[in-house]
Short mmCIF file of C-alpha atoms in Angstrom, two decimals:
data_model
loop_
_atom_site.label_atom_id
_atom_site.label_comp_id
_atom_site.label_asym_id
_atom_site.label_seq_id
_atom_site.Cartn_x
_atom_site.Cartn_y
_atom_site.Cartn_z
CA MET S 149 89.49 53.03 37.24
CA ALA S 150 93.00 52.34 38.22
CA ILE S 151 94.67 50.91 41.44
CA VAL S 152 98.48 50.87 41.52
CA LEU S 153 100.13 48.38 43.38
CA GLU S 154 103.62 49.03 44.53
CA ASP S 155 104.50 45.29 44.79
CA ASN S 156 104.57 43.15 41.69
CA THR S 157 104.10 40.23 44.05
CA ILE S 158 101.25 41.14 45.22
CA LEU S 159 99.84 42.07 41.74
CA HIS S 160 100.65 38.49 40.60
CA ASP S 161 98.79 36.69 43.81
CA LEU S 162 95.94 39.19 43.55
CA CYS S 163 95.74 38.09 39.82
CA GLY S 164 95.67 34.14 40.78
CA VAL S 165 96.72 31.49 38.37
CA ASN S 166 96.09 32.71 34.77
CA ASP S 167 94.13 35.23 36.24
CA ARG S 168 91.45 33.34 37.13
CA ASN S 169 90.88 36.18 40.68
CA LEU S 170 90.30 38.89 38.18
CA ARG S 171 87.57 36.37 36.24
CA TYR S 172 86.20 35.91 39.60
CA ILE S 173 86.30 39.38 40.34
CA GLU S 174 84.72 40.51 36.82
CA GLY S 175 81.99 38.05 37.52
CA VAL S 176 80.82 39.58 40.76
CA LEU S 177 81.17 43.51 39.60
CA GLY S 178 79.49 42.75 35.95
CA SER S 179 82.63 44.95 34.35
CA ARG S 180 86.17 43.65 32.86
CA VAL S 181 88.80 44.01 35.32
CA HIS S 182 92.45 43.76 33.89
CA THR S 183 95.98 44.57 34.32
CA ARG S 184 98.26 47.22 32.65
CA GLY S 185 101.70 47.57 34.23
CA ASN S 186 101.44 47.35 38.00
CA GLN S 187 98.02 48.56 37.98
CA LEU S 188 94.47 46.86 38.34
CA VAL S 189 92.26 48.58 35.77
CA LEU S 190 88.19 48.18 36.20
CA ASP S 191 86.33 49.35 33.09
CA SER S 192 83.36 51.09 34.82
CA PRO S 193 82.56 54.53 35.25
CA LYS S 194 80.06 53.58 37.48
CA SER S 195 80.84 55.36 41.05
CA GLN S 196 79.34 52.75 43.00
CA ASP S 197 81.54 49.88 40.96
CA GLN S 198 84.51 51.96 41.58
CA ARG S 199 84.15 52.06 45.29
CA VAL S 200 83.19 48.38 45.82
CA PHE S 201 86.34 47.99 43.57
CA ARG S 202 88.43 49.89 45.69
CA GLU S 203 87.49 48.38 48.89
CA LEU S 204 87.58 44.83 47.40
CA ILE S 205 90.87 45.26 46.47
CA GLY S 206 92.14 46.80 49.65
CA GLU S 207 90.47 43.89 51.92
CA LEU S 208 92.28 41.32 49.40
CA GLN S 209 95.67 43.19 49.96
CA THR S 210 95.25 43.08 53.95
CA HIS S 211 94.32 38.95 53.73
CA LEU S 212 97.37 38.32 51.53
CA LYS S 213 99.22 40.42 54.09
CA ASN S 214 98.39 37.97 56.45
CA GLY S 215 99.07 34.57 54.16
CA HIS S 216 95.62 34.20 52.91
CA ALA S 217 95.85 33.63 49.09
CA PRO S 218 92.66 35.20 47.35
CA ASP S 219 90.42 32.53 46.31
CA ARG S 220 86.77 32.43 44.65
CA ASP S 221 85.17 31.97 47.90
CA LEU S 222 86.89 34.69 49.58
CA ILE S 223 86.24 37.40 46.79
CA HIS S 224 82.42 36.21 46.81
CA GLY S 225 82.53 36.48 50.68
CA ILE S 226 84.23 39.81 50.61
CA TYR S 227 82.36 41.04 47.83
CA ARG S 228 79.08 40.25 49.40
CA SER S 229 80.12 41.81 52.89
CA LEU S 230 80.96 45.06 51.22
CA HIS S 231 77.46 44.86 49.14
CA GLU S 232 75.31 44.48 52.18
CA GLY S 233 77.83 46.90 54.19
CA ASN S 234 78.18 44.24 56.32
CA ASP S 235 81.71 45.48 58.38
CA THR S 236 80.99 42.57 61.01
CA GLU S 237 81.64 40.18 58.43
CA LEU S 238 84.48 41.69 57.06
CA ALA S 239 86.13 41.95 60.52
CA LEU S 240 85.06 38.22 60.84
CA LEU S 241 86.85 37.20 57.72
CA ARG S 242 89.83 39.00 58.70
CA ARG S 243 90.69 37.59 62.43
CA THR S 244 89.44 34.02 61.70
CA VAL S 245 92.52 31.61 61.53
CA LEU S 246 93.93 28.84 62.67
CA ASN S 247 97.28 28.17 63.65
CA VAL S 248 98.19 24.28 63.38
CA PRO S 249 101.93 23.47 65.09
CA GLY S 250 103.88 21.59 62.55
CA SER S 251 101.36 22.59 59.75
CA SER S 252 103.01 23.79 56.83
CA THR S 253 100.17 26.28 56.14
CA LYS S 254 97.43 28.43 58.09
CA VAL S 255 93.70 27.37 57.83
CA PHE S 256 91.62 30.24 56.87
CA PRO S 257 87.80 30.28 56.77
CA ARG S 258 86.44 29.96 52.77
CA GLY S 259 83.25 32.24 53.63
CA THR S 260 81.78 34.23 56.54
CA ASN S 261 79.86 30.87 57.84
CA GLN S 262 83.29 29.45 57.84
CA ALA S 263 84.64 31.84 59.53
CA SER S 264 81.29 32.19 61.94
CA TYR S 265 81.65 28.13 62.46
CA ILE S 266 85.30 28.58 63.59
CA GLU S 267 84.85 31.53 65.89
CA SER S 268 82.08 29.99 67.54
CA MET S 269 84.38 27.01 68.51
CA THR S 270 86.54 29.50 70.06
CA GLY S 271 83.86 30.82 72.29
CA LYS S 272 81.62 27.79 73.26
CA ASP S 273 81.59 24.65 74.57
CA ILE S 274 79.62 22.92 71.91
CA VAL S 275 79.29 23.78 68.60
CA PHE S 276 77.05 22.16 66.04
CA GLY S 277 77.82 22.10 62.31
CA VAL S 278 75.07 21.40 60.14
CA GLY S 279 74.73 21.57 56.26
CA PRO S 280 75.67 19.19 53.35
CA ALA S 281 78.78 17.50 51.96
CA GLY S 282 82.33 19.81 51.36
CA THR S 283 81.42 22.58 53.24
CA GLY S 284 84.37 22.29 55.66
CA LYS S 285 82.27 21.04 58.80
CA THR S 286 84.56 18.47 59.57
CA PHE S 287 87.88 19.78 58.36
CA LEU S 288 87.87 23.14 60.20
CA ALA S 289 86.93 20.88 63.45
CA ILE S 290 90.04 18.99 63.13
CA ALA S 291 91.89 22.09 62.31
CA TYR S 292 90.91 23.57 65.29
CA ALA S 293 91.02 20.25 67.39
CA LEU S 294 95.02 20.27 66.48
CA GLN S 295 95.39 23.53 67.09
CA GLU S 296 94.08 23.23 70.42
CA ILE S 297 95.93 19.54 71.47
CA LEU S 298 99.43 20.33 69.63
CA SER S 299 99.93 23.85 71.56
CA LYS S 300 99.00 21.80 74.60
CA ARG S 301 95.55 23.78 75.66
CA MET S 302 93.59 20.51 75.34
CA ARG S 303 94.89 17.13 76.67
CA LYS S 304 93.04 14.63 74.47
CA LEU S 305 91.08 14.26 70.99
CA VAL S 306 88.46 11.99 71.10
CA LEU S 307 86.88 11.08 67.63
CA THR S 308 83.45 9.15 67.08
CA ARG S 309 80.79 8.67 65.20
CA PRO S 310 78.16 6.25 64.62
CA VAL S 311 79.12 2.99 62.82
CA VAL S 312 75.77 1.24 61.92
CA GLU S 313 74.88 2.55 58.48
CA ALA S 314 72.62 1.20 55.50
CA GLY S 315 72.09 -2.06 57.18
CA GLU S 316 75.76 -2.87 57.73
CA SER S 317 77.39 -4.00 61.29
CA LEU S 318 81.00 -3.43 62.79
CA GLY S 319 80.41 -7.36 63.60
CA PHE S 320 80.41 -8.23 60.02
CA LEU S 321 83.49 -6.26 59.34
CA PRO S 322 87.20 -7.93 59.72
CA GLY S 323 89.76 -7.16 62.73
CA ASP S 324 90.06 -5.67 66.10
CA LEU S 325 87.82 -2.71 67.09
CA ALA S 326 90.10 -0.27 65.48
CA GLN S 327 90.28 -1.71 62.16
CA LYS S 328 86.54 -1.97 61.82
CA ILE S 329 85.84 1.63 62.73
CA ASN S 330 88.75 3.01 60.77
CA PRO S 331 87.12 3.23 57.59
CA TYR S 332 83.75 4.77 59.48
CA LEU S 333 86.45 7.42 60.70
CA ARG S 334 88.72 7.75 57.38
CA PRO S 335 87.32 10.93 56.25
CA LEU S 336 88.84 12.53 59.79
CA TYR S 337 92.03 10.86 59.24
CA ASP S 338 92.09 12.53 55.61
CA ALA S 339 91.66 15.93 57.34
CA MET S 340 94.47 15.25 59.67
CA ASP S 341 96.67 13.85 56.87
CA ILE S 342 96.16 17.18 54.91
CA LEU S 343 97.27 18.90 57.99
CA VAL S 344 100.08 17.45 59.41
CA PRO S 345 102.52 14.91 58.85
CA TYR S 346 101.38 11.65 59.22
CA GLU S 347 104.13 10.67 62.07
CA THR S 348 102.39 13.26 64.24
CA VAL S 349 99.00 11.55 63.96
CA SER S 350 100.74 8.04 64.77
CA ARG S 351 102.61 9.66 67.83
CA LEU S 352 99.33 11.17 69.14
CA GLU S 353 97.75 7.92 68.81
CA GLU S 354 100.55 5.96 70.11
CA ASN S 355 100.58 8.30 73.48
CA ARG S 356 96.79 8.07 73.69
CA ILE S 357 96.41 11.78 72.83
CA ILE S 358 94.02 10.78 70.01
CA GLU S 359 91.46 8.16 70.32
CA ILE S 360 89.19 6.34 68.10
CA ALA S 361 85.75 5.39 70.03
CA PRO S 362 82.45 4.07 68.37
CA LEU S 363 79.60 6.11 69.62
CA ALA S 364 77.96 2.99 71.38
CA TYR S 365 81.16 3.00 73.60
CA MET S 366 80.72 6.70 74.86
CA ARG S 367 77.98 5.76 77.44
CA GLY S 368 79.45 5.81 80.99
CA ARG S 369 82.36 7.90 80.06
CA SER S 370 83.34 11.78 81.32
CA LEU S 371 85.88 13.08 79.84
CA SER S 372 87.35 16.15 80.87
CA ASN S 373 89.83 18.54 79.07
CA ALA S 374 89.20 16.92 75.87
CA PHE S 375 87.98 17.99 72.55
CA ILE S 376 85.20 15.60 71.04
CA ILE S 377 84.40 15.60 67.50
CA LEU S 378 81.30 13.73 66.58
CA ASP S 379 80.68 13.25 62.78
CA GLU S 380 78.11 11.66 60.84
CA ALA S 381 75.78 13.04 63.54
CA GLN S 382 72.56 12.64 61.67
CA ASN S 383 72.85 8.93 62.01
CA THR S 384 72.77 9.41 65.68
CA THR S 385 69.44 8.19 67.71
CA VAL S 386 67.95 10.75 70.11
CA GLU S 387 69.07 8.41 72.73
CA GLN S 388 72.58 8.50 71.53
CA MET S 389 72.72 12.41 71.06
CA LYS S 390 71.10 12.97 74.66
CA MET S 391 74.14 10.18 75.66
CA PHE S 392 76.85 11.28 74.00
CA LEU S 393 76.23 15.52 75.03
CA THR S 394 76.24 14.52 78.57
CA ARG S 395 79.36 13.22 78.17
CA LEU S 396 81.19 16.52 78.50
CA GLY S 397 83.69 17.03 81.61
CA GLU S 398 85.21 19.94 82.63
CA GLY S 399 87.16 21.93 80.52
CA SER S 400 86.33 19.92 77.25
CA LYS S 401 84.53 21.10 74.41
CA ALA S 402 82.63 19.01 71.52
CA VAL S 403 81.93 19.88 67.83
CA ILE S 404 78.81 18.01 66.33
CA THR S 405 78.81 17.81 62.63
CA GLY S 406 76.24 16.37 60.19
CA ASP S 407 74.11 16.67 57.10
CA ILE S 408 70.28 16.10 57.65
CA THR S 409 69.71 15.48 54.25
CA GLN S 410 71.64 12.05 54.49
CA ILE S 411 70.11 10.18 57.10
CA ASP S 412 70.44 6.18 57.09
CA LEU S 413 68.78 5.51 60.10
CA PRO S 414 65.48 3.23 59.55
CA VAL S 415 62.70 5.36 58.62
CA LYS S 416 60.92 5.36 62.10
CA LYS S 417 63.88 6.30 63.82
CA LYS S 418 64.72 10.04 64.69
CA SER S 419 67.77 11.50 63.93
CA GLY S 420 69.13 13.09 67.24
CA LEU S 421 70.64 15.84 65.19
CA VAL S 422 67.51 16.95 63.74
CA ASP S 423 66.12 16.61 67.34
CA ALA S 424 69.15 18.20 69.14
CA VAL S 425 69.25 21.49 66.81
CA ASN S 426 65.04 22.28 68.01
CA VAL S 427 65.49 20.88 71.75
CA LEU S 428 68.59 22.94 72.60
CA VAL S 429 68.09 26.48 70.98
CA GLY S 430 68.63 29.09 73.51
CA ILE S 431 71.38 27.44 75.73
CA ASP S 432 74.18 30.24 75.81
CA GLU S 433 77.16 27.51 75.86
CA ILE S 434 75.63 25.84 72.66
CA ALA S 435 76.23 27.56 69.18
CA PHE S 436 74.55 26.27 65.70
CA SER S 437 76.09 27.06 62.42
CA TYR S 438 74.49 26.02 59.14
CA PHE S 439 75.72 25.77 56.01
CA THR S 440 74.19 25.34 52.62
CA ALA S 441 75.35 24.61 48.90
CA HIS S 442 77.21 28.11 48.30
CA ASP S 443 79.60 26.80 51.38
CA VAL S 444 80.97 23.74 49.23
CA VAL S 445 84.77 23.99 48.82
CA ARG S 446 85.63 20.66 46.65
CA HIS S 447 85.27 20.60 43.25
CA PRO S 448 82.59 23.19 41.40
CA VAL S 449 80.32 20.65 40.27
CA VAL S 450 79.45 19.19 43.79
CA LYS S 451 77.98 22.60 44.42
CA LYS S 452 75.75 22.00 41.40
CA ILE S 453 74.65 18.75 42.32
CA ILE S 454 73.66 19.76 46.08
CA GLN S 455 71.79 22.30 44.60
CA ALA S 456 69.81 20.05 41.86
CA TYR S 457 69.01 17.97 44.73
CA GLU S 458 67.82 20.75 47.18
CA THR S 459 65.82 22.30 43.75
CA GLN S 460 63.89 18.56 43.07
CA GLY S 461 63.06 18.30 46.95
#
């Protein structure tokens, strides 16, 4: 079966560097895929394979027209939705995109779990992103927050996390409070550095639009018209989590991210994140997004490492 592509640029982007996208498509379809002139050719006589191939290429072309270059995660996500006949997931993948003002690239979800996570941030007041490292929980939260702040839909971005981990205390680190907490918030800054120029982040900090605060310093505050990100929430206590969640003022949103398999609290302390996902189920304004090793978007070996630990556990 052959699909004719009128635009050679689209053909090149569909194939990817060294035809790696074709290899991903072969992997999900189980049949050889190659090019012939301006055609994409599937070597399979099965009508089911041909239907999925045609629809998969059509979806990928739609994403390309929206500026979303195909990659392994997108191909796998579209194939899974097609295979399951899930039109809702396909529509979610098509429409979910983050446009950060001043950024050179749009931010697209790398799968349906990420797409659902972004959509939850749009429609809910509080969103929990729970899953292993490398699944995009923090990066997407930062991208959404910057979109809202730089578009002036939100007044302030507050970044916080528990800062006492593995027996180390801020008091033993050199420098003032900002210098002490900076290493703990480095992952959040890394995400911002990818999305916008350093000068933009510095300007926002100087104007107090971006604020960093240790979780312990949040007590007694009421944050209005702010986007608040609590990172590494698995290391909050139950009391800290309750305190944080009740800081939300009018017009604010909060995203709480964490990995419940990497809790650094003392053994006798219950994680506030583990407690919250059980206690808060059923509240309409709160959404929970769960990620697995299949959602990892870092180096491919990271996914295998996480799966190995999950199997051993």
